[in-house]
Tab-separated table of C-alpha atoms in Angstrom:
chain	number	residue	atom	x	y	z
A	175	MET	CA	70.829	15.314	88.843
A	176	THR	CA	70.410	17.367	92.103
A	177	GLN	CA	67.288	19.632	92.034
A	178	PRO	CA	67.945	23.352	92.566
A	179	VAL	CA	67.090	24.426	96.209
A	180	PHE	CA	66.774	28.053	97.095
A	181	THR	CA	64.849	27.779	100.413
A	182	GLY	CA	66.814	29.619	102.976
A	183	ARG	CA	69.293	31.017	100.506
A	184	THR	CA	70.108	34.685	100.121
A	185	VAL	CA	70.927	35.978	96.639
A	186	LEU	CA	72.353	39.343	95.535
A	187	ILE	CA	71.473	40.395	91.987
A	188	THR	CA	73.014	43.651	90.592
A	189	GLY	CA	71.231	45.749	87.994
A	190	ALA	CA	67.949	43.920	89.008
A	191	GLY	CA	65.369	46.692	88.856
A	192	ARG	CA	64.343	46.003	85.234
A	193	GLY	CA	64.833	43.691	82.313
A	194	LEU	CA	67.075	40.653	82.688
A	195	GLY	CA	67.929	41.326	86.249
A	196	LEU	CA	64.399	41.561	87.356
A	197	ALA	CA	63.562	38.362	85.603
A	198	TYR	CA	66.389	36.634	87.490
A	199	ALA	CA	65.192	38.063	90.761
A	200	ARG	CA	61.602	36.836	90.041
A	201	GLU	CA	62.718	33.387	89.066
A	202	ILE	CA	64.968	32.839	91.978
A	203	GLY	CA	62.530	34.436	94.425
A	204	ARG	CA	59.737	32.105	93.234
A	205	LEU	CA	62.107	29.224	93.980
A	206	GLY	CA	62.346	30.346	97.608
A	207	ALA	CA	65.326	32.593	97.915
A	208	THR	CA	65.551	35.847	99.717
A	209	VAL	CA	66.380	38.402	96.981
A	210	LEU	CA	68.781	41.316	97.668
A	211	LEU	CA	67.791	43.470	94.590
A	212	HIS	CA	70.365	46.121	93.623
A	213	ASP	CA	69.909	48.802	91.071
A	214	VAL	CA	71.378	52.312	91.037
A	215	GLY	CA	68.549	53.379	88.693
A	216	ALA	CA	70.838	54.423	85.847
A	217	ASN	CA	69.654	55.312	82.344
A	218	THR	CA	70.465	53.298	79.167
A	219	ASP	CA	73.969	54.796	78.915
A	220	GLY	CA	74.860	54.010	82.498
A	221	ALA	CA	74.517	57.547	83.807
A	222	GLY	CA	72.358	58.935	86.631
A	223	THR	CA	70.682	57.408	89.543
A	224	ASP	CA	67.199	56.755	90.687
A	225	PRO	CA	66.662	54.817	94.004
A	226	ALA	CA	63.000	54.441	93.186
A	227	ILE	CA	63.833	51.868	90.460
A	228	ALA	CA	64.998	49.327	93.102
A	229	GLU	CA	62.260	50.254	95.507
A	230	LYS	CA	59.637	49.829	92.842
A	231	ALA	CA	60.876	46.479	91.755
A	232	VAL	CA	61.051	45.262	95.348
A	233	ALA	CA	57.490	46.352	95.820
A	234	THR	CA	56.412	44.367	92.756
A	235	LEU	CA	58.201	41.168	93.967
A	236	ARG	CA	56.784	41.459	97.383
A	237	ARG	CA	53.234	41.641	95.894
A	238	GLU	CA	54.149	38.216	94.358
A	239	GLN	CA	54.911	36.925	97.775
A	240	ILE	CA	58.686	37.021	97.103
A	241	GLU	CA	60.982	38.160	99.929
A	242	ALA	CA	62.982	41.004	98.516
A	243	HIS	CA	65.076	43.893	99.798
A	244	PRO	CA	66.302	46.965	97.782
A	245	PHE	CA	69.759	48.255	97.589
A	246	HIS	CA	71.040	51.141	95.426
A	247	HIS	CA	74.653	51.516	96.299
A	248	SER	CA	77.097	52.855	93.673
A	249	ILE	CA	79.317	49.921	92.443
A	250	ASP	CA	81.721	51.910	90.335
A	251	THR	CA	84.386	51.774	93.028
A	252	ARG	CA	85.873	49.080	95.186
A	253	ASP	CA	84.641	50.791	98.342
A	254	GLY	CA	81.117	51.012	96.922
A	255	CYS	CA	81.087	47.233	96.110
A	256	HIS	CA	82.435	46.281	99.547
A	257	GLY	CA	79.872	48.584	101.076
A	258	LEU	CA	77.038	46.866	99.147
A	259	VAL	CA	78.198	43.370	100.179
A	260	GLY	CA	78.642	44.476	103.839
A	261	ASP	CA	75.103	45.812	103.972
A	262	CYS	CA	73.829	42.705	102.338
A	263	LEU	CA	75.541	40.496	104.841
A	264	ALA	CA	74.189	42.587	107.657
A	265	LEU	CA	70.646	41.849	106.664
A	266	ASN	CA	70.671	38.123	107.788
A	267	GLY	CA	74.269	37.159	108.083
A	268	ARG	CA	74.686	35.208	104.822
A	269	LEU	CA	75.192	35.545	101.179
A	270	ASP	CA	74.795	32.370	99.182
A	271	ALA	CA	74.990	33.620	95.641
A	272	VAL	CA	75.900	36.795	93.662
A	273	ILE	CA	74.660	37.476	90.108
A	274	HIS	CA	76.331	40.456	88.541
A	275	ASN	CA	73.978	41.661	85.965
A	276	ALA	CA	74.528	45.493	86.109
A	277	GLY	CA	75.825	47.074	82.851
A	278	TRP	CA	74.787	48.895	79.688
A	279	VAL	CA	75.662	49.103	76.004
A	280	GLY	CA	77.746	52.132	74.975
A	281	HIS	CA	78.542	52.837	71.352
A	282	GLU	CA	81.752	54.658	70.360
A	283	ARG	CA	83.611	53.998	67.207
A	284	ILE	CA	87.354	53.620	67.516
A	285	GLY	CA	88.071	57.289	66.785
A	286	GLU	CA	85.503	58.470	69.371
A	287	VAL	CA	86.537	56.178	72.323
A	288	ARG	CA	87.227	58.306	75.427
A	289	GLU	CA	89.331	57.186	78.375
A	290	ALA	CA	86.610	58.249	80.732
A	291	SER	CA	83.899	56.258	79.164
A	292	PHE	CA	86.146	53.230	78.695
A	293	ASP	CA	87.120	53.354	82.365
A	294	ARG	CA	83.519	53.641	83.409
A	295	MET	CA	82.572	50.649	81.417
A	296	MET	CA	85.355	48.588	82.854
A	297	ALA	CA	84.482	49.829	86.398
A	298	VAL	CA	80.934	48.512	86.425
A	299	MET	CA	81.203	45.486	84.155
A	300	ALA	CA	84.640	44.141	84.938
A	301	LYS	CA	85.980	45.641	88.133
A	302	ALA	CA	82.693	45.646	90.040
A	303	PRO	CA	82.131	41.886	89.791
A	304	LEU	CA	85.700	41.348	91.010
A	305	TRP	CA	85.258	43.662	94.013
A	306	ILE	CA	81.868	42.202	94.839
A	307	ALA	CA	83.280	38.657	94.683
A	308	GLN	CA	86.254	39.829	96.817
A	309	ALA	CA	83.875	41.163	99.332
A	310	ALA	CA	81.577	38.128	99.384
A	311	TRP	CA	84.478	35.659	99.377
A	312	PRO	CA	85.304	35.349	103.115
A	313	ALA	CA	81.635	34.628	104.033
A	314	MET	CA	81.250	31.993	101.218
A	315	ARG	CA	84.549	30.457	102.075
A	316	ASP	CA	83.682	30.225	105.765
A	317	ALA	CA	80.236	28.723	104.779
A	318	GLY	CA	81.953	26.202	102.409
A	319	TYR	CA	79.425	27.332	99.828
A	320	GLY	CA	78.885	30.045	97.196
A	321	ARG	CA	77.723	30.702	93.729
A	322	ILE	CA	78.922	33.613	91.640
A	323	VAL	CA	77.587	34.424	88.157
A	324	LEU	CA	79.160	37.130	85.980
A	325	THR	CA	77.846	38.476	82.693
A	326	THR	CA	79.628	38.309	79.350
A	327	SER	CA	78.373	38.758	75.743
A	328	CYS	CA	78.568	36.940	72.511
A	329	ARG	CA	79.206	40.400	71.029
A	330	ALA	CA	82.645	39.917	72.486
A	331	LEU	CA	83.049	36.203	72.364
A	332	TYR	CA	82.389	35.608	68.614
A	333	PRO	CA	83.893	37.636	65.805
A	334	GLN	CA	80.836	37.103	63.594
A	335	TYR	CA	78.617	38.771	66.153
A	336	VAL	CA	80.605	41.940	66.970
A	337	GLN	CA	79.149	45.325	66.372
A	338	ARG	CA	80.961	48.477	65.467
A	339	GLY	CA	81.418	50.841	68.222
A	340	LEU	CA	81.503	48.278	71.066
A	341	ALA	CA	85.197	48.086	71.664
A	342	SER	CA	84.922	49.249	75.329
A	343	TYR	CA	81.797	47.039	75.852
A	344	ALA	CA	83.591	44.013	74.350
A	345	ALA	CA	86.701	44.605	76.454
A	346	ALA	CA	84.748	44.583	79.720
A	347	LYS	CA	82.762	41.455	78.728
A	348	MET	CA	85.972	39.540	77.884
A	349	ALA	CA	87.570	40.727	81.092
A	350	ALA	CA	84.622	39.106	82.958
A	351	VAL	CA	85.521	35.704	81.233
A	352	GLY	CA	89.068	35.908	82.462
A	353	ILE	CA	87.807	36.731	86.033
A	354	VAL	CA	85.441	33.805	85.896
A	355	ASN	CA	88.253	31.409	84.859
A	356	VAL	CA	90.527	32.402	87.609
A	357	LEU	CA	87.894	32.684	90.415
A	358	ALA	CA	86.535	29.193	89.351
A	359	GLY	CA	89.951	27.780	90.124
A	360	GLU	CA	90.273	29.688	93.351
A	361	GLY	CA	86.843	28.871	94.464
A	362	ALA	CA	86.716	25.125	93.834
A	363	GLU	CA	88.391	24.013	97.156
A	364	HIS	CA	86.073	26.171	99.068
A	365	GLY	CA	82.769	25.142	97.501
A	366	ILE	CA	82.457	28.432	95.643
A	367	VAL	CA	81.382	27.724	92.059
A	368	VAL	CA	81.842	30.675	89.417
A	369	ASN	CA	80.434	30.811	86.072
A	370	ALA	CA	79.285	33.281	83.358
A	371	VAL	CA	76.189	33.867	81.411
A	372	SER	CA	75.951	35.376	77.969
A	373	PRO	CA	72.286	36.289	77.618
A	374	VAL	CA	70.203	37.812	74.877
A	375	ALA	CA	66.848	39.419	75.487
A	376	ARG	CA	64.979	42.311	74.021
A	377	THR	CA	65.135	44.963	76.845
A	378	ARG	CA	65.430	48.622	77.184
A	379	MET	CA	69.145	48.194	76.328
A	380	TRP	CA	67.891	47.094	72.972
A	381	GLY	CA	65.545	49.998	72.761
A	382	VAL	CA	62.523	47.861	73.722
A	383	GLU	CA	60.249	49.177	76.446
A	384	GLY	CA	57.115	47.038	76.111
A	385	GLU	CA	56.645	43.220	76.114
A	386	PRO	CA	58.700	41.677	73.314
A	387	GLU	CA	57.376	39.034	71.030
A	388	ASP	CA	60.460	36.885	71.416
A	389	LEU	CA	63.769	36.938	73.194
A	390	LYS	CA	62.033	37.635	76.451
A	391	PRO	CA	64.098	38.112	79.538
A	392	GLU	CA	62.181	35.427	81.500
A	393	ALA	CA	63.300	32.870	78.947
A	394	VAL	CA	66.896	33.423	80.015
A	395	ALA	CA	66.138	33.326	83.792
A	396	PRO	CA	66.028	29.504	84.307
A	397	GLY	CA	69.538	29.004	83.162
A	398	VAL	CA	70.855	31.860	85.419
A	399	ALA	CA	68.899	30.422	88.302
A	400	PHE	CA	70.545	27.069	87.735
A	401	LEU	CA	74.033	28.719	87.791
A	402	ALA	CA	73.201	30.381	91.149
A	403	SER	CA	71.934	27.085	92.607
A	404	ASP	CA	73.358	24.198	94.574
A	405	ALA	CA	72.551	22.002	91.460
A	406	CYS	CA	75.415	23.762	89.607
A	407	THR	CA	78.620	22.089	90.909
A	408	GLU	CA	81.194	22.951	88.142
A	409	GLY	CA	82.746	26.332	87.405
A	410	GLY	CA	84.426	28.025	84.419
A	411	TRP	CA	81.534	27.714	81.986
A	412	ILE	CA	79.905	30.330	79.831
A	413	LEU	CA	76.194	29.721	79.556
A	414	ARG	CA	74.740	31.068	76.301
A	415	ALA	CA	71.047	31.795	76.819
A	416	ALA	CA	68.493	33.101	74.462
A	417	ASN	CA	64.831	32.415	73.623
A	418	GLY	CA	64.485	29.638	76.056
A	419	GLN	CA	67.520	27.781	74.748
A	420	PHE	CA	70.805	27.165	76.533
A	421	HIS	CA	74.227	26.027	75.518
A	422	ALA	CA	77.317	26.000	77.738
A	423	THR	CA	80.842	26.515	76.334
A	424	ARG	CA	84.438	26.870	77.474
A	425	ALA	CA	87.818	26.536	75.969
A	426	VAL	CA	89.489	23.193	76.523
A	427	GLU	CA	93.023	22.343	75.395
A	428	ALA	CA	93.584	19.735	72.760
A	429	GLU	CA	94.782	16.259	73.894
A	430	GLY	CA	98.499	15.598	73.974
A	431	VAL	CA	99.562	19.307	74.521
A	432	SER	CA	102.444	19.930	76.947
A	433	TYR	CA	101.908	23.565	77.528
A	434	PRO	CA	103.822	25.713	76.798
A	435	LEU	CA	106.810	23.660	75.427
A	436	ASP	CA	104.747	21.509	73.012
A	437	LEU	CA	101.597	22.860	71.643
A	438	ARG	CA	101.335	19.864	69.150
A	439	ALA	CA	101.041	22.531	66.570
A	440	VAL	CA	102.637	23.626	63.288
A	441	PRO	CA	106.380	24.372	63.546
A	442	ALA	CA	107.779	27.467	61.749
A	443	GLY	CA	111.040	29.328	62.240
A	444	THR	CA	110.530	32.371	60.158
A	445	CYS	CA	107.842	34.873	59.327
A	446	ALA	CA	107.719	33.459	55.780
A	447	ALA	CA	107.181	29.942	57.203
A	448	VAL	CA	104.296	31.144	59.300
A	449	ALA	CA	102.721	32.859	56.311
A	450	GLU	CA	103.141	29.788	54.185
A	451	ALA	CA	101.475	27.476	56.864
A	452	TRP	CA	98.812	29.965	57.876
A	453	GLU	CA	95.955	27.922	56.530
A	454	ARG	CA	97.084	25.008	58.719
A	455	ILE	CA	97.730	27.251	61.673
A	456	ALA	CA	94.454	29.174	61.679
A	457	VAL	CA	91.731	26.550	61.920
A	458	PRO	CA	88.319	27.846	63.371
A	459	ALA	CA	87.063	25.747	66.365
A	460	ARG	CA	83.489	25.232	65.946
A	461	GLU	CA	81.206	24.507	68.979
A	462	PRO	CA	79.651	21.140	68.893
A	463	ARG	CA	75.864	20.617	69.282
A	464	LEU	CA	74.188	17.420	70.387
């Protein structure tokens, strides 16, 4: 197995002023990367800006002998995302990896969901990683190398973990998975590897301000560093990361399927036939564990 190398690499991390993003920045910076630390300084519901958040985080990393540079561009539009990447590339002419961590948790029950809040959630957690990847793509393609890591959530991926009021959040996090799948396919021929992380950590998004006893952000960081490194050579995975443990998963078609003509599935020609066969049609796919 190739050992991760970050010496000489430049890595952009969004939402990196606090919590998980800062843990990623510290881990990757300690491994030798130049960290481009982005954070608009929003509050826990995604509103507001405070450039001092990114500046303060960078000052902390520099005291730890990590080369870091602050950015606090708005990334809720395509132009903002392209502007961020352009300024990052102007720093030293390269961008080896992008980790899109920016986001928040917004609760609205189904009767309370507003179009504006839904669109804002999608803008930062689904559109932004797409626009950032789009802007970084030419430089990565020309270099024949790139790593892109998006963020999803088990609150969207697994029905048993959903929470009421998170429809907009779950929609954005599932959109990220679709983007990863497509970009992983598009990037493979150019040396661009695209994956997702589904992290769990007790941060301010969880209402935790101090040092947690468990589920610490730094326990997730090694897995994200791997995904952003040259040691990671295969895309299209979702890395579940929590409490210092990691499990990667992705949907894989059953053997013998000739999609879409033959699903090797249960035949049924009427609604009644589907109902009668439902117990054979609906079979949960459990993740394996070694």
